[in-house]
PDB file of C-alpha atoms and ligand atoms in Angstrom:
ATOM      1  CA  MET M   1      -6.071   4.695 -13.993  1.00  0.00           C
ATOM      2  CA  SER M   2      -5.089   3.561 -10.511  1.00  0.00           C
ATOM      3  CA  VAL M   3      -7.843   2.178  -8.246  1.00  0.00           C
ATOM      4  CA  VAL M   4      -6.548   4.329  -5.383  1.00  0.00           C
ATOM      5  CA  LEU M   5      -5.517   7.950  -5.916  1.00  0.00           C
ATOM      6  CA  THR M   6      -3.486  10.148  -3.599  1.00  0.00           C
ATOM      7  CA  THR M   7      -3.386  13.921  -3.824  1.00  0.00           C
ATOM      8  CA  ILE M   8      -1.451  16.248  -1.572  1.00  0.00           C
ATOM      9  CA  SER M   9      -2.582  19.846  -1.187  1.00  0.00           C
ATOM     10  CA  GLY M  10      -0.360  21.753   1.212  1.00  0.00           C
ATOM     11  CA  PRO M  11      -0.420  19.777   4.475  1.00  0.00           C
ATOM     12  CA  VAL M  12      -3.596  17.822   3.595  1.00  0.00           C
ATOM     13  CA  ALA M  13      -3.540  14.421   1.864  1.00  0.00           C
ATOM     14  CA  THR M  14      -6.632  12.992   0.202  1.00  0.00           C
ATOM     15  CA  VAL M  15      -6.794   9.275  -0.598  1.00  0.00           C
ATOM     16  CA  THR M  16      -9.613   8.271  -2.969  1.00  0.00           C
ATOM     17  CA  VAL M  17     -10.868   4.774  -3.741  1.00  0.00           C
ATOM     18  CA  ASN M  18     -11.329   5.048  -7.479  1.00  0.00           C
ATOM     19  CA  ARG M  19     -13.541   2.312  -8.926  1.00  0.00           C
ATOM     20  CA  PRO M  20     -16.739   4.313  -9.465  1.00  0.00           C
ATOM     21  CA  GLU M  21     -18.021   1.790 -12.053  1.00  0.00           C
ATOM     22  CA  ALA M  22     -18.161  -0.802  -9.218  1.00  0.00           C
ATOM     23  CA  LEU M  23     -19.239   1.723  -6.554  1.00  0.00           C
ATOM     24  CA  ASN M  24     -15.612   1.619  -5.320  1.00  0.00           C
ATOM     25  CA  ALA M  25     -15.913  -2.005  -4.157  1.00  0.00           C
ATOM     26  CA  ILE M  26     -12.795  -3.225  -2.379  1.00  0.00           C
ATOM     27  CA  ASN M  27     -10.892  -5.944  -4.209  1.00  0.00           C
ATOM     28  CA  GLY M  28      -7.297  -7.108  -3.763  1.00  0.00           C
ATOM     29  CA  ALA M  29      -5.987  -4.301  -5.966  1.00  0.00           C
ATOM     30  CA  VAL M  30      -7.787  -1.693  -3.831  1.00  0.00           C
ATOM     31  CA  LEU M  31      -6.267  -3.175  -0.667  1.00  0.00           C
ATOM     32  CA  ASP M  32      -2.801  -3.014  -2.293  1.00  0.00           C
ATOM     33  CA  GLY M  33      -3.494   0.566  -3.397  1.00  0.00           C
ATOM     34  CA  LEU M  34      -4.703   1.630   0.050  1.00  0.00           C
ATOM     35  CA  GLU M  35      -1.684   0.061   1.728  1.00  0.00           C
ATOM     36  CA  ALA M  36       0.692   1.919  -0.614  1.00  0.00           C
ATOM     37  CA  ALA M  37      -1.237   5.189  -0.216  1.00  0.00           C
ATOM     38  CA  PHE M  38      -1.275   4.963   3.604  1.00  0.00           C
ATOM     39  CA  ALA M  39       2.488   4.299   3.623  1.00  0.00           C
ATOM     40  CA  GLU M  40       3.199   7.164   1.197  1.00  0.00           C
ATOM     41  CA  VAL M  41       1.102   9.681   3.111  1.00  0.00           C
ATOM     42  CA  GLU M  42       2.489   8.593   6.494  1.00  0.00           C
ATOM     43  CA  ALA M  43       6.078   9.021   5.253  1.00  0.00           C
ATOM     44  CA  ASN M  44       5.512  12.463   3.720  1.00  0.00           C
ATOM     45  CA  PRO M  45       6.788  15.004   6.278  1.00  0.00           C
ATOM     46  CA  VAL M  46       4.729  17.805   4.719  1.00  0.00           C
ATOM     47  CA  VAL M  47       1.419  16.019   5.412  1.00  0.00           C
ATOM     48  CA  ARG M  48      -0.293  16.818   8.698  1.00  0.00           C
ATOM     49  CA  ALA M  49      -3.836  15.512   8.237  1.00  0.00           C
ATOM     50  CA  ALA M  50      -5.600  13.179   5.820  1.00  0.00           C
ATOM     51  CA  VAL M  51      -8.991  12.542   4.252  1.00  0.00           C
ATOM     52  CA  LEU M  52     -10.246   9.244   2.836  1.00  0.00           C
ATOM     53  CA  THR M  53     -13.042   9.230   0.269  1.00  0.00           C
ATOM     54  CA  GLY M  54     -14.598   7.420  -2.695  1.00  0.00           C
ATOM     55  CA  ALA M  55     -14.810   8.575  -6.319  1.00  0.00           C
ATOM     56  CA  GLY M  56     -17.957   9.258  -8.312  1.00  0.00           C
ATOM     57  CA  GLY M  57     -20.343  10.693  -5.727  1.00  0.00           C
ATOM     58  CA  LYS M  58     -22.703   7.689  -5.694  1.00  0.00           C
ATOM     59  CA  ALA M  59     -20.787   5.707  -3.091  1.00  0.00           C
ATOM     60  CA  PHE M  60     -17.991   6.046  -0.577  1.00  0.00           C
ATOM     61  CA  VAL M  61     -17.493   2.280  -0.948  1.00  0.00           C
ATOM     62  CA  ALA M  62     -20.316  -0.273  -1.464  1.00  0.00           C
ATOM     63  CA  GLY M  63     -18.436  -3.108   0.226  1.00  0.00           C
ATOM     64  CA  ALA M  64     -15.877  -5.747  -0.530  1.00  0.00           C
ATOM     65  CA  ASP M  65     -15.951  -6.842  -4.168  1.00  0.00           C
ATOM     66  CA  ILE M  66     -18.621  -9.545  -4.267  1.00  0.00           C
ATOM     67  CA  LYS M  67     -17.625 -10.647  -7.764  1.00  0.00           C
ATOM     68  CA  GLU M  68     -14.004 -11.232  -6.719  1.00  0.00           C
ATOM     69  CA  MET M  69     -15.048 -12.969  -3.483  1.00  0.00           C
ATOM     70  CA  GLN M  70     -17.281 -15.440  -5.320  1.00  0.00           C
ATOM     71  CA  ALA M  71     -14.240 -17.584  -6.144  1.00  0.00           C
ATOM     72  CA  PHE M  72     -12.983 -17.662  -2.531  1.00  0.00           C
ATOM     73  CA  GLY M  73     -12.814 -20.771  -0.392  1.00  0.00           C
ATOM     74  CA  ALA M  74     -12.737 -20.538   3.406  1.00  0.00           C
ATOM     75  CA  GLU M  75      -8.964 -20.050   3.618  1.00  0.00           C
ATOM     76  CA  ASP M  76      -8.943 -17.392   0.844  1.00  0.00           C
ATOM     77  CA  ALA M  77     -11.687 -15.534   2.712  1.00  0.00           C
ATOM     78  CA  ARG M  78      -9.848 -15.714   6.047  1.00  0.00           C
ATOM     79  CA  ALA M  79      -6.685 -14.377   4.383  1.00  0.00           C
ATOM     80  CA  PHE M  80      -8.654 -11.580   2.618  1.00  0.00           C
ATOM     81  CA  SER M  81     -10.195 -10.605   5.946  1.00  0.00           C
ATOM     82  CA  ALA M  82      -6.780 -10.610   7.660  1.00  0.00           C
ATOM     83  CA  ARG M  83      -5.297  -8.489   4.866  1.00  0.00           C
ATOM     84  CA  GLY M  84      -8.151  -5.979   5.071  1.00  0.00           C
ATOM     85  CA  HIS M  85      -7.731  -5.733   8.825  1.00  0.00           C
ATOM     86  CA  SER M  86      -4.001  -5.182   8.550  1.00  0.00           C
ATOM     87  CA  VAL M  87      -4.368  -2.466   5.865  1.00  0.00           C
ATOM     88  CA  PHE M  88      -7.220  -0.629   7.629  1.00  0.00           C
ATOM     89  CA  ALA M  89      -5.352  -0.698  10.963  1.00  0.00           C
ATOM     90  CA  ARG M  90      -2.688   1.540   9.422  1.00  0.00           C
ATOM     91  CA  MET M  91      -5.055   4.490   9.769  1.00  0.00           C
ATOM     92  CA  GLU M  92      -5.595   3.724  13.447  1.00  0.00           C
ATOM     93  CA  SER M  93      -1.881   3.530  14.227  1.00  0.00           C
ATOM     94  CA  SER M  94      -1.077   6.542  12.004  1.00  0.00           C
ATOM     95  CA  ARG M  95       0.559   9.700  13.370  1.00  0.00           C
ATOM     96  CA  LEU M  96      -2.053  11.520  11.292  1.00  0.00           C
ATOM     97  CA  VAL M  97      -5.724  12.098  11.859  1.00  0.00           C
ATOM     98  CA  TRP M  98      -7.746  10.313   9.154  1.00  0.00           C
ATOM     99  CA  ILE M  99     -11.217  11.644   8.318  1.00  0.00           C
ATOM    100  CA  ALA M 100     -13.603   9.532   6.208  1.00  0.00           C
ATOM    101  CA  ALA M 101     -15.660  11.764   3.875  1.00  0.00           C
ATOM    102  CA  VAL M 102     -18.808   9.833   2.946  1.00  0.00           C
ATOM    103  CA  GLU M 103     -21.338  10.561   0.195  1.00  0.00           C
ATOM    104  CA  GLY M 104     -23.804   7.914  -0.968  1.00  0.00           C
ATOM    105  CA  PHE M 105     -23.490   4.235  -0.111  1.00  0.00           C
ATOM    106  CA  CYS M 106     -21.143   3.246   2.707  1.00  0.00           C
ATOM    107  CA  LEU M 107     -21.837  -0.459   3.029  1.00  0.00           C
ATOM    108  CA  GLY M 108     -20.177  -3.622   4.272  1.00  0.00           C
ATOM    109  CA  GLY M 109     -16.404  -3.332   3.793  1.00  0.00           C
ATOM    110  CA  GLY M 110     -16.988   0.362   2.973  1.00  0.00           C
ATOM    111  CA  CYS M 111     -18.565   1.069   6.339  1.00  0.00           C
ATOM    112  CA  GLU M 112     -15.739  -0.947   7.890  1.00  0.00           C
ATOM    113  CA  LEU M 113     -13.142   1.141   6.040  1.00  0.00           C
ATOM    114  CA  ALA M 114     -14.801   4.370   7.186  1.00  0.00           C
ATOM    115  CA  MET M 115     -14.912   3.123  10.786  1.00  0.00           C
ATOM    116  CA  ALA M 116     -11.156   2.499  10.744  1.00  0.00           C
ATOM    117  CA  ALA M 117     -10.672   6.225  10.115  1.00  0.00           C
ATOM    118  CA  ASP M 118     -10.631   8.479  13.187  1.00  0.00           C
ATOM    119  CA  TRP M 119     -14.074   9.826  12.428  1.00  0.00           C
ATOM    120  CA  ILE M 120     -16.693   9.964   9.714  1.00  0.00           C
ATOM    121  CA  ASN M 121     -18.177  13.047   8.056  1.00  0.00           C
ATOM    122  CA  ALA M 122     -21.207  12.426   5.854  1.00  0.00           C
ATOM    123  CA  SER M 123     -24.252  13.927   4.200  1.00  0.00           C
ATOM    124  CA  ALA M 124     -27.679  13.255   5.698  1.00  0.00           C
ATOM    125  CA  LYS M 125     -28.585  11.384   2.507  1.00  0.00           C
ATOM    126  CA  SER M 126     -25.682   8.919   2.673  1.00  0.00           C
ATOM    127  CA  ARG M 127     -26.537   5.285   3.451  1.00  0.00           C
ATOM    128  CA  PHE M 128     -24.699   3.164   6.009  1.00  0.00           C
ATOM    129  CA  GLY M 129     -25.099  -0.543   6.611  1.00  0.00           C
ATOM    130  CA  GLN M 130     -23.593  -3.991   7.039  1.00  0.00           C
ATOM    131  CA  PRO M 131     -25.592  -5.993   4.463  1.00  0.00           C
ATOM    132  CA  GLU M 132     -23.375  -9.108   4.452  1.00  0.00           C
ATOM    133  CA  VAL M 133     -26.135 -11.407   5.767  1.00  0.00           C
ATOM    134  CA  ASN M 134     -28.022 -10.711   2.516  1.00  0.00           C
ATOM    135  CA  LEU M 135     -25.168 -12.631   0.862  1.00  0.00           C
ATOM    136  CA  GLY M 136     -25.067 -15.352   3.502  1.00  0.00           C
ATOM    137  CA  LEU M 137     -21.879 -13.780   4.883  1.00  0.00           C
ATOM    138  CA  ILE M 138     -20.794 -11.701   7.881  1.00  0.00           C
ATOM    139  CA  PRO M 139     -18.643  -8.548   8.068  1.00  0.00           C
ATOM    140  CA  GLY M 140     -14.965  -9.353   7.582  1.00  0.00           C
ATOM    141  CA  PHE M 141     -13.096  -6.054   7.784  1.00  0.00           C
ATOM    142  CA  GLY M 142     -13.983  -5.067  11.362  1.00  0.00           C
ATOM    143  CA  GLY M 143     -17.740  -4.553  11.128  1.00  0.00           C
ATOM    144  CA  THR M 144     -18.579  -6.758  14.053  1.00  0.00           C
ATOM    145  CA  ILE M 145     -15.987  -5.264  16.403  1.00  0.00           C
ATOM    146  CA  ARG M 146     -15.597  -1.613  15.384  1.00  0.00           C
ATOM    147  CA  LEU M 147     -19.327  -1.108  14.813  1.00  0.00           C
ATOM    148  CA  ALA M 148     -20.170  -2.484  18.276  1.00  0.00           C
ATOM    149  CA  ARG M 149     -17.585  -0.151  19.828  1.00  0.00           C
ATOM    150  CA  ARG M 150     -19.085   2.840  18.012  1.00  0.00           C
ATOM    151  CA  VAL M 151     -22.819   2.237  18.372  1.00  0.00           C
ATOM    152  CA  GLY M 152     -23.046  -0.351  21.193  1.00  0.00           C
ATOM    153  CA  GLN M 153     -23.459  -4.101  21.019  1.00  0.00           C
ATOM    154  CA  ALA M 154     -27.242  -4.285  20.672  1.00  0.00           C
ATOM    155  CA  LYS M 155     -27.456  -1.801  17.773  1.00  0.00           C
ATOM    156  CA  ALA M 156     -24.471  -3.442  16.050  1.00  0.00           C
ATOM    157  CA  ILE M 157     -26.155  -6.846  16.232  1.00  0.00           C
ATOM    158  CA  GLU M 158     -29.393  -5.325  14.917  1.00  0.00           C
ATOM    159  CA  LEU M 159     -27.629  -3.661  11.978  1.00  0.00           C
ATOM    160  CA  CYS M 160     -25.572  -6.759  11.125  1.00  0.00           C
ATOM    161  CA  VAL M 161     -28.455  -9.251  11.266  1.00  0.00           C
ATOM    162  CA  THR M 162     -31.172  -7.148   9.614  1.00  0.00           C
ATOM    163  CA  ALA M 163     -28.835  -5.672   6.947  1.00  0.00           C
ATOM    164  CA  GLU M 164     -30.940  -2.513   7.244  1.00  0.00           C
ATOM    165  CA  MET M 165     -29.392   0.681   5.902  1.00  0.00           C
ATOM    166  CA  VAL M 166     -29.482   3.851   7.967  1.00  0.00           C
ATOM    167  CA  ARG M 167     -29.267   7.348   6.555  1.00  0.00           C
ATOM    168  CA  GLY M 168     -26.380   9.634   7.417  1.00  0.00           C
ATOM    169  CA  ASP M 169     -28.508  11.659   9.845  1.00  0.00           C
ATOM    170  CA  GLU M 170     -29.596   8.466  11.636  1.00  0.00           C
ATOM    171  CA  ALA M 171     -25.967   7.310  11.667  1.00  0.00           C
ATOM    172  CA  LYS M 172     -25.055  10.596  13.330  1.00  0.00           C
ATOM    173  CA  ALA M 173     -27.699  10.040  16.002  1.00  0.00           C
ATOM    174  CA  LEU M 174     -26.159   6.589  16.601  1.00  0.00           C
ATOM    175  CA  GLY M 175     -22.667   8.058  17.044  1.00  0.00           C
ATOM    176  CA  LEU M 176     -21.355   6.458  13.861  1.00  0.00           C
ATOM    177  CA  VAL M 177     -21.038   9.806  12.056  1.00  0.00           C
ATOM    178  CA  ASN M 178     -19.415  12.827  13.704  1.00  0.00           C
ATOM    179  CA  ASN M 179     -20.513  15.652  11.398  1.00  0.00           C
ATOM    180  CA  LEU M 180     -23.162  16.170   8.729  1.00  0.00           C
ATOM    181  CA  TYR M 181     -22.673  18.405   5.695  1.00  0.00           C
ATOM    182  CA  GLU M 182     -24.809  19.270   2.683  1.00  0.00           C
ATOM    183  CA  PRO M 183     -24.767  16.622  -0.069  1.00  0.00           C
ATOM    184  CA  GLY M 184     -21.938  17.313  -2.511  1.00  0.00           C
ATOM    185  CA  THR M 185     -19.880  19.249   0.037  1.00  0.00           C
ATOM    186  CA  VAL M 186     -18.632  16.531   2.408  1.00  0.00           C
ATOM    187  CA  LEU M 187     -15.197  16.114   0.828  1.00  0.00           C
ATOM    188  CA  GLU M 188     -14.530  19.850   0.702  1.00  0.00           C
ATOM    189  CA  ALA M 189     -15.733  20.301   4.307  1.00  0.00           C
ATOM    190  CA  SER M 190     -13.563  17.387   5.460  1.00  0.00           C
ATOM    191  CA  GLN M 191     -10.518  18.820   3.703  1.00  0.00           C
ATOM    192  CA  ALA M 192     -11.196  22.173   5.412  1.00  0.00           C
ATOM    193  CA  GLN M 193     -11.382  20.380   8.751  1.00  0.00           C
ATOM    194  CA  ALA M 194      -8.101  18.592   7.954  1.00  0.00           C
ATOM    195  CA  GLN M 195      -6.531  21.955   7.076  1.00  0.00           C
ATOM    196  CA  LEU M 196      -7.582  23.282  10.483  1.00  0.00           C
ATOM    197  CA  ILE M 197      -5.988  20.292  12.235  1.00  0.00           C
ATOM    198  CA  ALA M 198      -2.834  20.784  10.153  1.00  0.00           C
ATOM    199  CA  GLY M 199      -2.354  24.144  11.892  1.00  0.00           C
ATOM    200  CA  LYS M 200      -2.113  22.504  15.323  1.00  0.00           C
ATOM    201  CA  GLY M 201       1.047  21.060  16.842  1.00  0.00           C
ATOM    202  CA  PRO M 202       1.555  17.812  14.876  1.00  0.00           C
ATOM    203  CA  LEU M 203       3.190  15.932  17.753  1.00  0.00           C
ATOM    204  CA  ALA M 204       0.341  16.983  20.045  1.00  0.00           C
ATOM    205  CA  VAL M 205      -2.256  15.822  17.508  1.00  0.00           C
ATOM    206  CA  ALA M 206      -0.497  12.456  17.116  1.00  0.00           C
ATOM    207  CA  ASN M 207      -0.042  12.084  20.881  1.00  0.00           C
ATOM    208  CA  ALA M 208      -3.677  12.928  21.702  1.00  0.00           C
ATOM    209  CA  LYS M 209      -4.896  10.400  19.129  1.00  0.00           C
ATOM    210  CA  ARG M 210      -2.472   7.741  20.386  1.00  0.00           C
ATOM    211  CA  VAL M 211      -3.517   8.124  24.014  1.00  0.00           C
ATOM    212  CA  ILE M 212      -7.245   8.080  23.212  1.00  0.00           C
ATOM    213  CA  ARG M 213      -6.937   5.046  20.943  1.00  0.00           C
ATOM    214  CA  SER M 214      -4.602   3.092  23.264  1.00  0.00           C
ATOM    215  CA  GLY M 215      -6.501   4.177  26.377  1.00  0.00           C
ATOM    216  CA  ALA M 216      -9.794   2.799  25.036  1.00  0.00           C
ATOM    217  CA  ASP M 217      -8.486  -0.740  25.532  1.00  0.00           C
ATOM    218  CA  LEU M 218      -7.010  -0.116  28.997  1.00  0.00           C
ATOM    219  CA  PRO M 219      -8.502  -0.069  32.486  1.00  0.00           C
ATOM    220  CA  GLN M 220      -9.048   3.579  33.535  1.00  0.00           C
ATOM    221  CA  GLU M 221      -6.076   3.720  35.929  1.00  0.00           C
ATOM    222  CA  ARG M 222      -3.647   2.563  33.252  1.00  0.00           C
ATOM    223  CA  GLY M 223      -5.218   4.932  30.743  1.00  0.00           C
ATOM    224  CA  ASN M 224      -4.759   7.811  33.176  1.00  0.00           C
ATOM    225  CA  ALA M 225      -1.098   6.832  33.643  1.00  0.00           C
ATOM    226  CA  LEU M 226      -0.625   6.777  29.875  1.00  0.00           C
ATOM    227  CA  GLU M 227      -2.070  10.293  29.660  1.00  0.00           C
ATOM    228  CA  GLN M 228       0.237  11.587  32.398  1.00  0.00           C
ATOM    229  CA  GLN M 229       3.268  10.214  30.565  1.00  0.00           C
ATOM    230  CA  ALA M 230       2.107  11.655  27.228  1.00  0.00           C
ATOM    231  CA  PHE M 231       1.331  15.053  28.820  1.00  0.00           C
ATOM    232  CA  GLY M 232       4.906  15.140  30.131  1.00  0.00           C
ATOM    233  CA  ILE M 233       6.331  14.237  26.730  1.00  0.00           C
ATOM    234  CA  GLN M 234       4.693  17.298  25.115  1.00  0.00           C
ATOM    235  CA  PHE M 235       6.575  19.612  27.518  1.00  0.00           C
ATOM    236  CA  GLY M 236       9.855  18.216  26.212  1.00  0.00           C
ATOM    237  CA  THR M 237       8.979  19.268  22.656  1.00  0.00           C
ATOM    238  CA  VAL M 238       9.914  22.467  20.829  1.00  0.00           C
ATOM    239  CA  ASP M 239       6.263  22.855  19.812  1.00  0.00           C
ATOM    240  CA  GLY M 240       4.998  22.578  23.385  1.00  0.00           C
ATOM    241  CA  LYS M 241       7.212  25.471  24.426  1.00  0.00           C
ATOM    242  CA  GLU M 242       6.448  27.470  21.271  1.00  0.00           C
ATOM    243  CA  GLY M 243       2.683  27.142  21.788  1.00  0.00           C
ATOM    244  CA  MET M 244       2.800  28.511  25.323  1.00  0.00           C
ATOM    245  CA  VAL M 245       5.339  31.262  24.524  1.00  0.00           C
ATOM    246  CA  ALA M 246       3.256  32.342  21.502  1.00  0.00           C
ATOM    247  CA  PHE M 247       0.111  32.478  23.649  1.00  0.00           C
ATOM    248  CA  SER M 248       1.848  34.716  26.198  1.00  0.00           C
ATOM    249  CA  ALA M 249       3.286  36.936  23.440  1.00  0.00           C
ATOM    250  CA  LYS M 250      -0.188  37.169  21.825  1.00  0.00           C
ATOM    251  CA  ARG M 251       1.055  35.837  18.464  1.00  0.00           C
ATOM    252  CA  SER M 252       0.279  32.740  16.387  1.00  0.00           C
ATOM    253  CA  ALA M 253       2.361  29.682  17.174  1.00  0.00           C
ATOM    254  CA  GLU M 254       4.779  28.373  14.530  1.00  0.00           C
ATOM    255  CA  PHE M 255       4.832  24.619  15.010  1.00  0.00           C
ATOM    256  CA  VAL M 256       7.752  22.659  13.560  1.00  0.00           C
ATOM    257  CA  GLY M 257       6.850  19.101  14.541  1.00  0.00           C
ATOM    258  CA  LYS M 258       9.726  18.715  17.015  1.00  0.00           C
TER     259      LYS M 258
HETATM  260  N1  CAA T 301     -18.990  -5.698  -5.196  1.00  0.00           N
HETATM  261  C1  CAA T 301     -18.874  -5.754  -6.532  1.00  0.00           C
HETATM  262  N2  CAA T 301     -19.551  -4.953  -7.375  1.00  0.00           N
HETATM  263  C2  CAA T 301     -20.407  -4.075  -6.817  1.00  0.00           C
HETATM  264  C3  CAA T 301     -20.592  -3.972  -5.448  1.00  0.00           C
HETATM  265  C4  CAA T 301     -19.832  -4.824  -4.610  1.00  0.00           C
HETATM  266  N3  CAA T 301     -19.887  -4.763  -3.273  1.00  0.00           N
HETATM  267  N4  CAA T 301     -21.523  -3.030  -5.201  1.00  0.00           N
HETATM  268  C5  CAA T 301     -21.888  -2.560  -6.404  1.00  0.00           C
HETATM  269  N5  CAA T 301     -21.226  -3.186  -7.375  1.00  0.00           N
HETATM  270  C6  CAA T 301     -21.348  -2.972  -8.826  1.00  0.00           C
HETATM  271  C7  CAA T 301     -22.623  -3.582  -9.366  1.00  0.00           C
HETATM  272  O1  CAA T 301     -22.459  -4.959  -9.607  1.00  0.00           O
HETATM  273  C8  CAA T 301     -22.795  -2.770 -10.639  1.00  0.00           C
HETATM  274  O2  CAA T 301     -21.904  -3.275 -11.614  1.00  0.00           O
HETATM  275  P1  CAA T 301     -22.438  -3.642 -13.113  1.00  0.00           P
HETATM  276  O3  CAA T 301     -22.858  -2.302 -13.676  1.00  0.00           O
HETATM  277  O4  CAA T 301     -21.245  -4.217 -13.775  1.00  0.00           O
HETATM  278  O5  CAA T 301     -23.586  -4.559 -12.929  1.00  0.00           O
HETATM  279  C9  CAA T 301     -22.292  -1.396 -10.238  1.00  0.00           C
HETATM  280  O6  CAA T 301     -21.464  -1.575  -9.087  1.00  0.00           O
HETATM  281  C10 CAA T 301     -23.405  -0.428  -9.851  1.00  0.00           C
HETATM  282  O7  CAA T 301     -24.178  -1.054  -8.830  1.00  0.00           O
HETATM  283  P2  CAA T 301     -25.767  -1.293  -8.963  1.00  0.00           P
HETATM  284  O8  CAA T 301     -26.186  -1.368 -10.390  1.00  0.00           O
HETATM  285  O9  CAA T 301     -26.118  -2.444  -8.089  1.00  0.00           O
HETATM  286  O10 CAA T 301     -26.306   0.079  -8.340  1.00  0.00           O
HETATM  287  P3  CAA T 301     -27.708   0.330  -7.613  1.00  0.00           P
HETATM  288  O11 CAA T 301     -27.823   1.789  -7.467  1.00  0.00           O
HETATM  289  O12 CAA T 301     -28.800  -0.417  -8.295  1.00  0.00           O
HETATM  290  O13 CAA T 301     -27.537  -0.346  -6.171  1.00  0.00           O
HETATM  291  C11 CAA T 301     -26.377  -0.827  -4.093  1.00  0.00           C
HETATM  292  C12 CAA T 301     -26.589   0.168  -5.242  1.00  0.00           C
HETATM  293  C13 CAA T 301     -27.648  -0.955  -3.268  1.00  0.00           C
HETATM  294  C14 CAA T 301     -25.245  -0.291  -3.239  1.00  0.00           C
HETATM  295  C15 CAA T 301     -26.033  -2.218  -4.703  1.00  0.00           C
HETATM  296  O14 CAA T 301     -24.974  -2.058  -5.650  1.00  0.00           O
HETATM  297  C16 CAA T 301     -25.570  -3.230  -3.676  1.00  0.00           C
HETATM  298  O15 CAA T 301     -26.394  -3.778  -2.966  1.00  0.00           O
HETATM  299  N6  CAA T 301     -24.250  -3.483  -3.624  1.00  0.00           N
HETATM  300  C17 CAA T 301     -23.696  -4.505  -2.733  1.00  0.00           C
HETATM  301  C18 CAA T 301     -23.681  -4.033  -1.293  1.00  0.00           C
HETATM  302  C19 CAA T 301     -23.130  -5.125  -0.418  1.00  0.00           C
HETATM  303  O16 CAA T 301     -23.718  -6.190  -0.295  1.00  0.00           O
HETATM  304  N7  CAA T 301     -21.994  -4.850   0.259  1.00  0.00           N
HETATM  305  C20 CAA T 301     -21.359  -5.819   1.130  1.00  0.00           C
HETATM  306  C21 CAA T 301     -20.351  -6.612   0.335  1.00  0.00           C
HETATM  307  S1  CAA T 301     -19.683  -7.961   1.287  1.00  0.00           S
HETATM  308  C22 CAA T 301     -18.519  -7.256   2.290  1.00  0.00           C
HETATM  309  O17 CAA T 301     -18.289  -6.065   2.287  1.00  0.00           O
HETATM  310  C23 CAA T 301     -17.770  -8.234   3.158  1.00  0.00           C
HETATM  311  C24 CAA T 301     -16.840  -7.610   4.145  1.00  0.00           C
HETATM  312  O18 CAA T 301     -17.267  -7.096   5.170  1.00  0.00           O
HETATM  313  C25 CAA T 301     -15.395  -7.696   3.963  1.00  0.00           C
END
């Protein structure tokens, strides 16, 4: 059985890390599997939104694979970190919205994987944390940078140096989790949310995500200019016209992705 599974249901793709016996810990094979899955989903013209999850219900992902990492020297670890970063970044640069659906443990490299998605849905009982200091290590797949951007520098330092886990409801209060759902229903709710997004204009969805992500690293004036350019681009699309015509005609828009 593959360590990463991809299923396509209508316009919604679901990518599942599938090593439940190791709480879906990320090893080299999982990184290879995620890279292939991200490429496959991105290239599938039918797919309009995507969900990322972990198999088994006990964990989204409990971190990078500690047993595999034990053999690493400094250069192996640097390369593993670089590879993780490059694979995870594919969700950020994707035309698609990626939703992380989290049940159970979401720790270390797992929390880092979830944070590379566009947002995180979770149950109140799920557990988030960056426990690397317990191992004498630090986060290596974006935990220092992405976590600080999501929850602020002081809280990120606190979480990374205490290794304390926070529950899903606390993570929501911190801004790490967008939406809470009942335990056992997070994947289904995330797929329903993805289905809703799939009904919107796909170029508009991709463009909105691109501007927000790119704009976050720009001074406000340059971000505003980027938005103006992107707003203009939408008016040159078939979907932009269709959406406004359909509104005026009081019918549902039929978006074609052009
Ligand atoms: N790597 C490798 N195997 C892992 C793992 C990990 N990160 N997390 C869990 N497993 C394995 C366990 O070794 C165990 O396997 P065996 O049955 O073969 O012993 C199996 O998954 C089930 O785990 P537990 O028996 O430990 O389950 P539990 O319910 O008692 O505890 C837990 C759950 C608290 C999440 C505990 O498994 C744990 O602390 N896991 C490690 C969490 C961690 O430290 N994550 C950070 C890893 S470092 C990292 O991610 C670096 C980075 O940023 C890139």
